[in-house]
């Protein structure tokens, strides 16, 4: 992990969950950090945790809404000045919508989610690519999901956003290789990670009893901690992986959808029904 010592690292959505753990791990490895989030309180807590861990850590914390295109491009320029060199950009900020069929989900809610989970990643990637070009090495990590491989009932907006992140990142990876660039990128596909994402999800429709169970039971049901997710993401950067499928649940379901592309949807329905029965 020496590669990260003195590297300049940018993490969006660092006020909670996976983003916070990435920030803490990178700070412990001696990276200079630009952390951001739309949630100022969460961001302040992350900054404090970093300073408690390493009082010498270089950390710049900025309130940023990744769905605001002008703000993200201005932030990238500001970060270049703040850090001097930027090597690693982790487009991590993301949101969820509590269950709702496509019919029940309003176009406004669908577009709200896309503006953060997809456009936020697009802006972060586009704004930082020219800045990474000036560094001796550069890497972009875009956080997609297991739901970037499989469609799941009542997750159409989240699915659309995470499929889009995967498609864009895989295309970018090939473009960078064809151009012999010193910049690389990785698409990350977590399964269930113990974070607040489900509890903070925007509600698309009135919640049923099952929806409430899934929302409240998510952290217990998720198999992987945010700390372990952060470690695996940084290890994937070191290995220059194209794709990281994160967690046994994600690996199993990814295997199922690759081997049974026409039948995985039935397996998913069985999986969710069993999980609900156990809650
Ligand atoms: N937790 C999981 O099971 C899981 C699974 C697959 C993928 N993911 C993805 O991992 C990423 C991190 O999620 P997490 O699980 O740590 O959730 P989390 O809710 O703990 O953290 C997400 C962070 O993003 C921030 N955020 C939300 N909207 C924002 C905006 N417009 N601008 C800037 N920041 C914003 C939130 O304030 C929060 O701090 C997300 O992209 C999520 O979709 C999570």
PDB file of C-alpha atoms and ligand atoms in Angstrom:
ATOM      1  CA  UNK A   1       0.000   0.000   0.000  1.00  0.00           C
ATOM      2  CA  UNK A   2       3.097   2.295  -0.228  1.00  0.00           C
ATOM      3  CA  UNK A   3       1.686   3.631  -3.461  1.00  0.00           C
ATOM      4  CA  UNK A   4      -0.805   5.718  -1.462  1.00  0.00           C
ATOM      5  CA  UNK A   5       1.815   7.442   0.723  1.00  0.00           C
ATOM      6  CA  UNK A   6       1.807  11.132  -0.242  1.00  0.00           C
ATOM      7  CA  UNK A   7      -0.693  10.439  -3.050  1.00  0.00           C
ATOM      8  CA  UNK A   8      -3.483  12.975  -3.600  1.00  0.00           C
ATOM      9  CA  UNK A   9      -6.865  11.281  -3.159  1.00  0.00           C
ATOM     10  CA  UNK A  10     -10.370  12.621  -3.785  1.00  0.00           C
ATOM     11  CA  UNK A  11     -13.411  10.894  -2.246  1.00  0.00           C
ATOM     12  CA  UNK A  12     -17.011  11.984  -2.760  1.00  0.00           C
ATOM     13  CA  UNK A  13     -19.721  10.955  -0.305  1.00  0.00           C
ATOM     14  CA  UNK A  14     -17.062  10.728   2.439  1.00  0.00           C
ATOM     15  CA  UNK A  15     -19.458  11.704   5.240  1.00  0.00           C
ATOM     16  CA  UNK A  16     -20.653   8.145   5.847  1.00  0.00           C
ATOM     17  CA  UNK A  17     -20.295   4.447   5.070  1.00  0.00           C
ATOM     18  CA  UNK A  18     -17.819   3.264   2.455  1.00  0.00           C
ATOM     19  CA  UNK A  19     -16.591   6.802   1.661  1.00  0.00           C
ATOM     20  CA  UNK A  20     -15.720   7.501   5.305  1.00  0.00           C
ATOM     21  CA  UNK A  21     -13.835   4.204   5.630  1.00  0.00           C
ATOM     22  CA  UNK A  22     -11.928   4.897   2.403  1.00  0.00           C
ATOM     23  CA  UNK A  23     -10.922   8.304   3.798  1.00  0.00           C
ATOM     24  CA  UNK A  24      -9.753   6.801   7.106  1.00  0.00           C
ATOM     25  CA  UNK A  25      -7.781   4.041   5.422  1.00  0.00           C
ATOM     26  CA  UNK A  26      -6.102   6.421   2.959  1.00  0.00           C
ATOM     27  CA  UNK A  27      -5.268   8.859   5.774  1.00  0.00           C
ATOM     28  CA  UNK A  28      -3.648   6.034   7.751  1.00  0.00           C
ATOM     29  CA  UNK A  29      -1.569   5.208   4.665  1.00  0.00           C
ATOM     30  CA  UNK A  30      -0.298   8.801   4.421  1.00  0.00           C
ATOM     31  CA  UNK A  31      -2.355  10.106   1.488  1.00  0.00           C
ATOM     32  CA  UNK A  32      -3.383  13.773   1.182  1.00  0.00           C
ATOM     33  CA  UNK A  33      -7.146  13.916   1.075  1.00  0.00           C
ATOM     34  CA  UNK A  34      -9.889  15.980  -0.522  1.00  0.00           C
ATOM     35  CA  UNK A  35     -13.112  14.711   1.019  1.00  0.00           C
ATOM     36  CA  UNK A  36     -16.586  15.987   0.197  1.00  0.00           C
ATOM     37  CA  UNK A  37     -20.233  15.309   0.936  1.00  0.00           C
ATOM     38  CA  UNK A  38     -23.595  17.049   0.749  1.00  0.00           C
ATOM     39  CA  UNK A  39     -24.068  16.229   4.456  1.00  0.00           C
ATOM     40  CA  UNK A  40     -21.951  18.743   6.391  1.00  0.00           C
ATOM     41  CA  UNK A  41     -22.374  17.019   9.783  1.00  0.00           C
ATOM     42  CA  UNK A  42     -21.255  13.656   8.429  1.00  0.00           C
ATOM     43  CA  UNK A  43     -18.314  15.298   6.680  1.00  0.00           C
ATOM     44  CA  UNK A  44     -17.268  17.098   9.886  1.00  0.00           C
ATOM     45  CA  UNK A  45     -17.343  13.774  11.737  1.00  0.00           C
ATOM     46  CA  UNK A  46     -15.166  12.106   9.109  1.00  0.00           C
ATOM     47  CA  UNK A  47     -12.684  14.992   9.244  1.00  0.00           C
ATOM     48  CA  UNK A  48     -12.518  14.695  13.042  1.00  0.00           C
ATOM     49  CA  UNK A  49     -11.987  10.921  12.868  1.00  0.00           C
ATOM     50  CA  UNK A  50      -9.144  11.445  10.393  1.00  0.00           C
ATOM     51  CA  UNK A  51      -7.474  14.048  12.635  1.00  0.00           C
ATOM     52  CA  UNK A  52      -7.871  11.759  15.678  1.00  0.00           C
ATOM     53  CA  UNK A  53      -6.168   8.998  13.690  1.00  0.00           C
ATOM     54  CA  UNK A  54      -3.368  11.094  12.259  1.00  0.00           C
ATOM     55  CA  UNK A  55      -3.017  14.665  13.500  1.00  0.00           C
ATOM     56  CA  UNK A  56      -0.549  15.405  10.661  1.00  0.00           C
ATOM     57  CA  UNK A  57      -2.961  14.249   7.953  1.00  0.00           C
ATOM     58  CA  UNK A  58      -3.512  16.698   5.112  1.00  0.00           C
ATOM     59  CA  UNK A  59      -7.273  16.809   4.638  1.00  0.00           C
ATOM     60  CA  UNK A  60      -9.453  19.371   2.882  1.00  0.00           C
ATOM     61  CA  UNK A  61     -13.176  18.899   3.561  1.00  0.00           C
ATOM     62  CA  UNK A  62     -15.681  20.562   1.217  1.00  0.00           C
ATOM     63  CA  UNK A  63     -19.451  20.623   1.105  1.00  0.00           C
ATOM     64  CA  UNK A  64     -20.337  19.409  -2.398  1.00  0.00           C
ATOM     65  CA  UNK A  65     -23.456  18.207  -4.198  1.00  0.00           C
ATOM     66  CA  UNK A  66     -22.158  15.862  -6.909  1.00  0.00           C
ATOM     67  CA  UNK A  67     -25.297  16.392  -8.996  1.00  0.00           C
ATOM     68  CA  UNK A  68     -24.363  20.083  -9.475  1.00  0.00           C
ATOM     69  CA  UNK A  69     -22.260  20.086 -12.656  1.00  0.00           C
ATOM     70  CA  UNK A  70     -20.732  23.561 -12.275  1.00  0.00           C
ATOM     71  CA  UNK A  71     -19.927  22.905  -8.605  1.00  0.00           C
ATOM     72  CA  UNK A  72     -18.112  19.626  -9.398  1.00  0.00           C
ATOM     73  CA  UNK A  73     -15.966  21.209 -12.150  1.00  0.00           C
ATOM     74  CA  UNK A  74     -15.118  24.190  -9.906  1.00  0.00           C
ATOM     75  CA  UNK A  75     -14.319  21.740  -7.078  1.00  0.00           C
ATOM     76  CA  UNK A  76     -11.894  19.828  -9.297  1.00  0.00           C
ATOM     77  CA  UNK A  77      -9.965  23.037 -10.075  1.00  0.00           C
ATOM     78  CA  UNK A  78      -9.961  24.010  -6.402  1.00  0.00           C
ATOM     79  CA  UNK A  79      -8.749  20.528  -5.418  1.00  0.00           C
ATOM     80  CA  UNK A  80      -5.865  20.731  -7.899  1.00  0.00           C
ATOM     81  CA  UNK A  81      -4.746  23.889  -6.065  1.00  0.00           C
ATOM     82  CA  UNK A  82      -5.379  22.443  -2.596  1.00  0.00           C
ATOM     83  CA  UNK A  83      -3.601  19.099  -3.072  1.00  0.00           C
ATOM     84  CA  UNK A  84      -1.043  20.018  -5.739  1.00  0.00           C
ATOM     85  CA  UNK A  85      -1.219  16.510  -7.222  1.00  0.00           C
ATOM     86  CA  UNK A  86      -4.305  14.357  -7.641  1.00  0.00           C
ATOM     87  CA  UNK A  87      -3.696  10.628  -8.237  1.00  0.00           C
ATOM     88  CA  UNK A  88      -6.847   8.880  -7.088  1.00  0.00           C
ATOM     89  CA  UNK A  89     -10.482   9.890  -7.576  1.00  0.00           C
ATOM     90  CA  UNK A  90     -13.199   7.774  -5.959  1.00  0.00           C
ATOM     91  CA  UNK A  91     -16.675   8.661  -7.196  1.00  0.00           C
ATOM     92  CA  UNK A  92     -18.518   7.097  -4.279  1.00  0.00           C
ATOM     93  CA  UNK A  93     -21.461   9.394  -3.374  1.00  0.00           C
ATOM     94  CA  UNK A  94     -24.763   7.664  -3.959  1.00  0.00           C
ATOM     95  CA  UNK A  95     -28.361   7.391  -2.835  1.00  0.00           C
ATOM     96  CA  UNK A  96     -31.187   4.844  -2.918  1.00  0.00           C
ATOM     97  CA  UNK A  97     -34.920   4.996  -3.409  1.00  0.00           C
ATOM     98  CA  UNK A  98     -37.033   2.841  -1.126  1.00  0.00           C
ATOM     99  CA  UNK A  99     -38.961   0.256  -3.035  1.00  0.00           C
ATOM    100  CA  UNK A 100     -41.485   1.269  -5.656  1.00  0.00           C
ATOM    101  CA  UNK A 101     -42.353  -0.287  -8.992  1.00  0.00           C
ATOM    102  CA  UNK A 102     -41.550   1.703 -12.106  1.00  0.00           C
ATOM    103  CA  UNK A 103     -45.236   2.634 -12.303  1.00  0.00           C
ATOM    104  CA  UNK A 104     -45.161   3.902  -8.710  1.00  0.00           C
ATOM    105  CA  UNK A 105     -41.854   5.792  -9.082  1.00  0.00           C
ATOM    106  CA  UNK A 106     -42.284   9.395 -10.222  1.00  0.00           C
ATOM    107  CA  UNK A 107     -40.134  10.724 -13.060  1.00  0.00           C
ATOM    108  CA  UNK A 108     -38.863  13.373 -10.604  1.00  0.00           C
ATOM    109  CA  UNK A 109     -37.630  10.699  -8.171  1.00  0.00           C
ATOM    110  CA  UNK A 110     -36.094   8.697 -11.035  1.00  0.00           C
ATOM    111  CA  UNK A 111     -34.255  11.768 -12.356  1.00  0.00           C
ATOM    112  CA  UNK A 112     -33.157  12.806  -8.836  1.00  0.00           C
ATOM    113  CA  UNK A 113     -31.494   9.427  -8.333  1.00  0.00           C
ATOM    114  CA  UNK A 114     -29.871   9.438 -11.803  1.00  0.00           C
ATOM    115  CA  UNK A 115     -28.532  12.960 -11.217  1.00  0.00           C
ATOM    116  CA  UNK A 116     -26.554  11.762  -8.183  1.00  0.00           C
ATOM    117  CA  UNK A 117     -25.712   8.119  -8.914  1.00  0.00           C
ATOM    118  CA  UNK A 118     -24.918   8.545 -12.604  1.00  0.00           C
ATOM    119  CA  UNK A 119     -24.408  12.234 -13.476  1.00  0.00           C
ATOM    120  CA  UNK A 120     -22.412  12.745 -10.267  1.00  0.00           C
ATOM    121  CA  UNK A 121     -20.030   9.995 -11.378  1.00  0.00           C
ATOM    122  CA  UNK A 122     -19.895  11.364 -14.928  1.00  0.00           C
ATOM    123  CA  UNK A 123     -19.026  14.886 -13.700  1.00  0.00           C
ATOM    124  CA  UNK A 124     -16.418  13.593 -11.236  1.00  0.00           C
ATOM    125  CA  UNK A 125     -14.798  11.501 -13.960  1.00  0.00           C
ATOM    126  CA  UNK A 126     -14.807  14.224 -16.635  1.00  0.00           C
ATOM    127  CA  UNK A 127     -13.689  17.014 -14.289  1.00  0.00           C
ATOM    128  CA  UNK A 128     -10.721  15.088 -12.868  1.00  0.00           C
ATOM    129  CA  UNK A 129      -9.424  13.260 -15.975  1.00  0.00           C
ATOM    130  CA  UNK A 130      -7.370  16.256 -17.223  1.00  0.00           C
ATOM    131  CA  UNK A 131      -6.051  16.828 -13.704  1.00  0.00           C
ATOM    132  CA  UNK A 132      -4.962  13.187 -13.335  1.00  0.00           C
ATOM    133  CA  UNK A 133      -3.155  13.574 -16.634  1.00  0.00           C
ATOM    134  CA  UNK A 134      -0.630  15.847 -14.900  1.00  0.00           C
ATOM    135  CA  UNK A 135       0.239  13.289 -12.212  1.00  0.00           C
ATOM    136  CA  UNK A 136       2.795  10.461 -12.460  1.00  0.00           C
ATOM    137  CA  UNK A 137      -0.043   7.946 -11.988  1.00  0.00           C
ATOM    138  CA  UNK A 138      -3.787   8.294 -11.949  1.00  0.00           C
ATOM    139  CA  UNK A 139      -6.729   6.051 -11.107  1.00  0.00           C
ATOM    140  CA  UNK A 140     -10.491   6.578 -11.108  1.00  0.00           C
ATOM    141  CA  UNK A 141     -12.726   4.307  -9.032  1.00  0.00           C
ATOM    142  CA  UNK A 142     -16.409   4.447  -9.859  1.00  0.00           C
ATOM    143  CA  UNK A 143     -18.766   2.795  -7.405  1.00  0.00           C
ATOM    144  CA  UNK A 144     -21.457   0.879  -9.243  1.00  0.00           C
ATOM    145  CA  UNK A 145     -23.192  -2.038  -7.502  1.00  0.00           C
ATOM    146  CA  UNK A 146     -24.176  -5.659  -7.776  1.00  0.00           C
ATOM    147  CA  UNK A 147     -27.327  -3.957  -9.110  1.00  0.00           C
ATOM    148  CA  UNK A 148     -25.166  -2.853 -12.054  1.00  0.00           C
ATOM    149  CA  UNK A 149     -25.242  -6.524 -13.197  1.00  0.00           C
ATOM    150  CA  UNK A 150     -28.778  -7.608 -12.356  1.00  0.00           C
ATOM    151  CA  UNK A 151     -32.200  -6.057 -12.616  1.00  0.00           C
ATOM    152  CA  UNK A 152     -34.220  -6.243  -9.391  1.00  0.00           C
ATOM    153  CA  UNK A 153     -37.948  -5.617  -8.969  1.00  0.00           C
ATOM    154  CA  UNK A 154     -38.715  -2.194  -7.431  1.00  0.00           C
ATOM    155  CA  UNK A 155     -35.149  -0.946  -8.042  1.00  0.00           C
ATOM    156  CA  UNK A 156     -35.484   0.311 -11.617  1.00  0.00           C
ATOM    157  CA  UNK A 157     -33.946   3.744 -11.025  1.00  0.00           C
ATOM    158  CA  UNK A 158     -31.070   2.412  -8.923  1.00  0.00           C
ATOM    159  CA  UNK A 159     -30.514  -0.350 -11.511  1.00  0.00           C
ATOM    160  CA  UNK A 160     -30.471   2.162 -14.380  1.00  0.00           C
ATOM    161  CA  UNK A 161     -27.929   4.362 -12.592  1.00  0.00           C
ATOM    162  CA  UNK A 162     -25.584   1.515 -11.655  1.00  0.00           C
ATOM    163  CA  UNK A 163     -25.730  -0.180 -15.094  1.00  0.00           C
ATOM    164  CA  UNK A 164     -24.847   3.249 -16.554  1.00  0.00           C
ATOM    165  CA  UNK A 165     -21.857   3.676 -14.224  1.00  0.00           C
ATOM    166  CA  UNK A 166     -20.559   0.234 -15.188  1.00  0.00           C
ATOM    167  CA  UNK A 167     -20.994   0.831 -18.931  1.00  0.00           C
ATOM    168  CA  UNK A 168     -19.276   4.217 -18.824  1.00  0.00           C
ATOM    169  CA  UNK A 169     -16.400   2.949 -16.676  1.00  0.00           C
ATOM    170  CA  UNK A 170     -15.776  -0.156 -18.798  1.00  0.00           C
ATOM    171  CA  UNK A 171     -15.737   1.969 -21.972  1.00  0.00           C
ATOM    172  CA  UNK A 172     -13.378   4.478 -20.347  1.00  0.00           C
ATOM    173  CA  UNK A 173     -11.019   1.704 -19.259  1.00  0.00           C
ATOM    174  CA  UNK A 174     -10.681   0.521 -22.859  1.00  0.00           C
ATOM    175  CA  UNK A 175     -10.203   4.081 -24.153  1.00  0.00           C
ATOM    176  CA  UNK A 176      -7.415   4.707 -21.640  1.00  0.00           C
ATOM    177  CA  UNK A 177      -5.673   1.464 -22.589  1.00  0.00           C
ATOM    178  CA  UNK A 178      -5.985   2.155 -26.324  1.00  0.00           C
ATOM    179  CA  UNK A 179      -4.411   5.572 -25.708  1.00  0.00           C
ATOM    180  CA  UNK A 180      -1.578   4.019 -23.611  1.00  0.00           C
ATOM    181  CA  UNK A 181      -2.590   6.376 -20.843  1.00  0.00           C
ATOM    182  CA  UNK A 182      -0.963   6.289 -17.415  1.00  0.00           C
ATOM    183  CA  UNK A 183      -4.484   6.736 -16.003  1.00  0.00           C
ATOM    184  CA  UNK A 184      -6.598   3.677 -15.255  1.00  0.00           C
ATOM    185  CA  UNK A 185     -10.031   2.989 -13.799  1.00  0.00           C
ATOM    186  CA  UNK A 186     -11.965   0.353 -11.893  1.00  0.00           C
ATOM    187  CA  UNK A 187     -15.669  -0.379 -11.698  1.00  0.00           C
ATOM    188  CA  UNK A 188     -16.697  -1.532  -8.204  1.00  0.00           C
ATOM    189  CA  UNK A 189     -19.746  -3.751  -7.584  1.00  0.00           C
ATOM    190  CA  UNK A 190     -20.560  -4.160  -3.918  1.00  0.00           C
ATOM    191  CA  UNK A 191     -23.228  -6.524  -2.632  1.00  0.00           C
ATOM    192  CA  UNK A 192     -24.795  -5.642   0.712  1.00  0.00           C
ATOM    193  CA  UNK A 193     -22.477  -3.399   2.753  1.00  0.00           C
ATOM    194  CA  UNK A 194     -23.369  -2.433   6.325  1.00  0.00           C
ATOM    195  CA  UNK A 195     -23.996   1.306   5.865  1.00  0.00           C
ATOM    196  CA  UNK A 196     -26.845   3.793   6.265  1.00  0.00           C
ATOM    197  CA  UNK A 197     -27.784   3.800   2.569  1.00  0.00           C
ATOM    198  CA  UNK A 198     -31.104   1.965   3.014  1.00  0.00           C
ATOM    199  CA  UNK A 199     -32.080   3.887   6.155  1.00  0.00           C
ATOM    200  CA  UNK A 200     -31.405   7.196   4.333  1.00  0.00           C
ATOM    201  CA  UNK A 201     -33.200   6.154   1.132  1.00  0.00           C
ATOM    202  CA  UNK A 202     -35.795   8.524  -0.292  1.00  0.00           C
ATOM    203  CA  UNK A 203     -39.261   6.982  -0.125  1.00  0.00           C
ATOM    204  CA  UNK A 204     -40.800   6.464  -3.575  1.00  0.00           C
ATOM    205  CA  UNK A 205     -44.237   5.327  -2.357  1.00  0.00           C
ATOM    206  CA  UNK A 206     -46.015   4.515   0.858  1.00  0.00           C
ATOM    207  CA  UNK A 207     -43.977   1.710   2.476  1.00  0.00           C
ATOM    208  CA  UNK A 208     -45.490  -1.747   2.890  1.00  0.00           C
ATOM    209  CA  UNK A 209     -44.599  -3.931   5.888  1.00  0.00           C
ATOM    210  CA  UNK A 210     -42.024  -5.802   3.741  1.00  0.00           C
ATOM    211  CA  UNK A 211     -40.476  -2.526   2.519  1.00  0.00           C
ATOM    212  CA  UNK A 212     -40.087  -1.356   6.116  1.00  0.00           C
ATOM    213  CA  UNK A 213     -38.515  -4.694   7.106  1.00  0.00           C
ATOM    214  CA  UNK A 214     -36.006  -4.462   4.250  1.00  0.00           C
ATOM    215  CA  UNK A 215     -35.198  -0.827   5.065  1.00  0.00           C
ATOM    216  CA  UNK A 216     -34.764  -1.393   8.805  1.00  0.00           C
ATOM    217  CA  UNK A 217     -33.119  -4.810   8.526  1.00  0.00           C
ATOM    218  CA  UNK A 218     -30.667  -3.896   5.773  1.00  0.00           C
ATOM    219  CA  UNK A 219     -27.581  -3.394   7.939  1.00  0.00           C
ATOM    220  CA  UNK A 220     -28.069  -6.765   9.675  1.00  0.00           C
ATOM    221  CA  UNK A 221     -28.769  -8.485   6.347  1.00  0.00           C
ATOM    222  CA  UNK A 222     -25.728  -6.965   4.557  1.00  0.00           C
ATOM    223  CA  UNK A 223     -22.714  -9.289   4.695  1.00  0.00           C
ATOM    224  CA  UNK A 224     -19.703  -6.965   4.405  1.00  0.00           C
ATOM    225  CA  UNK A 225     -18.529  -4.107   6.639  1.00  0.00           C
ATOM    226  CA  UNK A 226     -17.717  -0.710   5.151  1.00  0.00           C
ATOM    227  CA  UNK A 227     -14.178  -1.063   6.511  1.00  0.00           C
ATOM    228  CA  UNK A 228     -13.611  -4.321   4.656  1.00  0.00           C
ATOM    229  CA  UNK A 229     -15.163  -2.803   1.507  1.00  0.00           C
ATOM    230  CA  UNK A 230     -12.700   0.119   1.685  1.00  0.00           C
ATOM    231  CA  UNK A 231      -9.725  -2.237   2.085  1.00  0.00           C
ATOM    232  CA  UNK A 232     -10.820  -4.346  -0.878  1.00  0.00           C
ATOM    233  CA  UNK A 233     -11.346  -1.264  -3.063  1.00  0.00           C
ATOM    234  CA  UNK A 234      -7.822   0.032  -2.360  1.00  0.00           C
ATOM    235  CA  UNK A 235      -6.369  -3.455  -2.985  1.00  0.00           C
ATOM    236  CA  UNK A 236      -8.186  -3.475  -6.355  1.00  0.00           C
ATOM    237  CA  UNK A 237      -6.534  -0.151  -7.254  1.00  0.00           C
ATOM    238  CA  UNK A 238      -3.114  -1.587  -6.404  1.00  0.00           C
ATOM    239  CA  UNK A 239      -3.825  -4.603  -8.634  1.00  0.00           C
ATOM    240  CA  UNK A 240      -5.255  -2.323 -11.338  1.00  0.00           C
ATOM    241  CA  UNK A 241      -8.418  -4.460 -11.494  1.00  0.00           C
ATOM    242  CA  UNK A 242     -10.972  -3.616 -14.180  1.00  0.00           C
ATOM    243  CA  UNK A 243     -13.807  -4.821 -12.001  1.00  0.00           C
ATOM    244  CA  UNK A 244     -14.194  -5.551  -8.309  1.00  0.00           C
ATOM    245  CA  UNK A 245     -17.145  -7.707  -7.276  1.00  0.00           C
ATOM    246  CA  UNK A 246     -17.276  -7.054  -3.554  1.00  0.00           C
ATOM    247  CA  UNK A 247     -18.680  -9.545  -1.033  1.00  0.00           C
ATOM    248  CA  UNK A 248     -19.672 -13.229  -1.159  1.00  0.00           C
ATOM    249  CA  UNK A 249     -23.301 -12.287  -1.866  1.00  0.00           C
ATOM    250  CA  UNK A 250     -22.272 -10.215  -4.904  1.00  0.00           C
ATOM    251  CA  UNK A 251     -19.907 -12.944  -6.140  1.00  0.00           C
ATOM    252  CA  UNK A 252     -22.631 -15.605  -5.841  1.00  0.00           C
ATOM    253  CA  UNK A 253     -25.336 -13.573  -7.577  1.00  0.00           C
ATOM    254  CA  UNK A 254     -22.907 -12.423 -10.278  1.00  0.00           C
ATOM    255  CA  UNK A 255     -22.082 -16.102 -10.926  1.00  0.00           C
ATOM    256  CA  UNK A 256     -25.782 -16.965 -11.118  1.00  0.00           C
ATOM    257  CA  UNK A 257     -26.581 -14.189 -13.603  1.00  0.00           C
ATOM    258  CA  UNK A 258     -23.621 -15.100 -15.840  1.00  0.00           C
ATOM    259  CA  UNK A 259     -24.511 -18.806 -15.921  1.00  0.00           C
ATOM    260  CA  UNK A 260     -28.294 -18.399 -16.018  1.00  0.00           C
ATOM    261  CA  UNK A 261     -28.878 -15.073 -17.768  1.00  0.00           C
ATOM    262  CA  UNK A 262     -32.509 -15.960 -18.499  1.00  0.00           C
ATOM    263  CA  UNK A 263     -33.363 -17.403 -15.090  1.00  0.00           C
ATOM    264  CA  UNK A 264     -31.459 -15.299 -12.554  1.00  0.00           C
ATOM    265  CA  UNK A 265     -34.537 -13.138 -12.020  1.00  0.00           C
ATOM    266  CA  UNK A 266     -36.442 -16.093 -10.533  1.00  0.00           C
ATOM    267  CA  UNK A 267     -33.440 -16.829  -8.273  1.00  0.00           C
ATOM    268  CA  UNK A 268     -33.435 -13.200  -7.091  1.00  0.00           C
ATOM    269  CA  UNK A 269     -37.119 -13.373  -6.243  1.00  0.00           C
ATOM    270  CA  UNK A 270     -36.494 -16.550  -4.197  1.00  0.00           C
ATOM    271  CA  UNK A 271     -33.501 -14.920  -2.469  1.00  0.00           C
ATOM    272  CA  UNK A 272     -35.458 -11.794  -1.465  1.00  0.00           C
ATOM    273  CA  UNK A 273     -38.479 -13.784  -0.274  1.00  0.00           C
ATOM    274  CA  UNK A 274     -36.229 -15.955   1.949  1.00  0.00           C
ATOM    275  CA  UNK A 275     -34.419 -12.905   3.324  1.00  0.00           C
ATOM    276  CA  UNK A 276     -37.765 -11.276   4.207  1.00  0.00           C
ATOM    277  CA  UNK A 277     -38.983 -14.468   5.884  1.00  0.00           C
ATOM    278  CA  UNK A 278     -35.885 -14.445   8.130  1.00  0.00           C
ATOM    279  CA  UNK A 279     -36.344 -10.804   9.238  1.00  0.00           C
TER     280      UNK A 279
HETATM  281  N1  LIG B   1     -24.281  -0.129   1.102  1.00  0.00           N
HETATM  282  C1  LIG B   1     -24.476  -1.002   0.118  1.00  0.00           C
HETATM  283  O1  LIG B   1     -24.975  -2.119   0.322  1.00  0.00           O
HETATM  284  C2  LIG B   1     -24.081  -0.652  -1.286  1.00  0.00           C
HETATM  285  C3  LIG B   1     -24.162  -1.659  -2.258  1.00  0.00           C
HETATM  286  C4  LIG B   1     -23.787  -1.363  -3.563  1.00  0.00           C
HETATM  287  C5  LIG B   1     -23.346  -0.100  -3.898  1.00  0.00           C
HETATM  288  N2  LIG B   1     -23.287   0.864  -2.924  1.00  0.00           N
HETATM  289  C6  LIG B   1     -22.828   2.184  -3.334  1.00  0.00           C
HETATM  290  O2  LIG B   1     -21.758   2.597  -2.496  1.00  0.00           O
HETATM  291  C7  LIG B   1     -21.701   4.032  -2.475  1.00  0.00           C
HETATM  292  C8  LIG B   1     -21.565   4.502  -1.041  1.00  0.00           C
HETATM  293  O3  LIG B   1     -22.758   4.197  -0.351  1.00  0.00           O
HETATM  294  P1  LIG B   1     -22.808   3.779   1.208  1.00  0.00           P
HETATM  295  O4  LIG B   1     -23.388   2.427   1.258  1.00  0.00           O
HETATM  296  O5  LIG B   1     -21.530   4.067   1.869  1.00  0.00           O
HETATM  297  O6  LIG B   1     -23.985   4.764   1.690  1.00  0.00           O
HETATM  298  P2  LIG B   1     -24.029   5.936   2.772  1.00  0.00           P
HETATM  299  O7  LIG B   1     -25.426   6.443   2.738  1.00  0.00           O
HETATM  300  O8  LIG B   1     -23.470   5.472   4.053  1.00  0.00           O
HETATM  301  O9  LIG B   1     -23.021   7.015   2.134  1.00  0.00           O
HETATM  302  C9  LIG B   1     -23.337   7.737   0.973  1.00  0.00           C
HETATM  303  C10 LIG B   1     -22.854   9.162   1.138  1.00  0.00           C
HETATM  304  O10 LIG B   1     -23.165   9.892  -0.065  1.00  0.00           O
HETATM  305  C11 LIG B   1     -23.609  11.187   0.333  1.00  0.00           C
HETATM  306  N3  LIG B   1     -24.410  11.826  -0.698  1.00  0.00           N
HETATM  307  C12 LIG B   1     -25.708  11.597  -1.015  1.00  0.00           C
HETATM  308  N4  LIG B   1     -26.118  12.434  -1.977  1.00  0.00           N
HETATM  309  C13 LIG B   1     -25.054  13.221  -2.283  1.00  0.00           C
HETATM  310  C14 LIG B   1     -24.859  14.281  -3.201  1.00  0.00           C
HETATM  311  N5  LIG B   1     -25.852  14.717  -4.012  1.00  0.00           N
HETATM  312  N6  LIG B   1     -23.640  14.854  -3.259  1.00  0.00           N
HETATM  313  C15 LIG B   1     -22.637  14.440  -2.440  1.00  0.00           C
HETATM  314  N7  LIG B   1     -22.778  13.463  -1.536  1.00  0.00           N
HETATM  315  C16 LIG B   1     -23.973  12.852  -1.462  1.00  0.00           C
HETATM  316  C17 LIG B   1     -24.413  10.936   1.598  1.00  0.00           C
HETATM  317  O11 LIG B   1     -24.590  12.134   2.352  1.00  0.00           O
HETATM  318  C18 LIG B   1     -23.576   9.892   2.296  1.00  0.00           C
HETATM  319  O12 LIG B   1     -22.626  10.470   3.167  1.00  0.00           O
HETATM  320  C19 LIG B   1     -22.980   4.504  -3.178  1.00  0.00           C
HETATM  321  O13 LIG B   1     -22.668   4.873  -4.511  1.00  0.00           O
HETATM  322  C20 LIG B   1     -23.861   3.280  -3.160  1.00  0.00           C
HETATM  323  O14 LIG B   1     -24.814   3.282  -4.213  1.00  0.00           O
HETATM  324  C21 LIG B   1     -23.638   0.615  -1.642  1.00  0.00           C
END
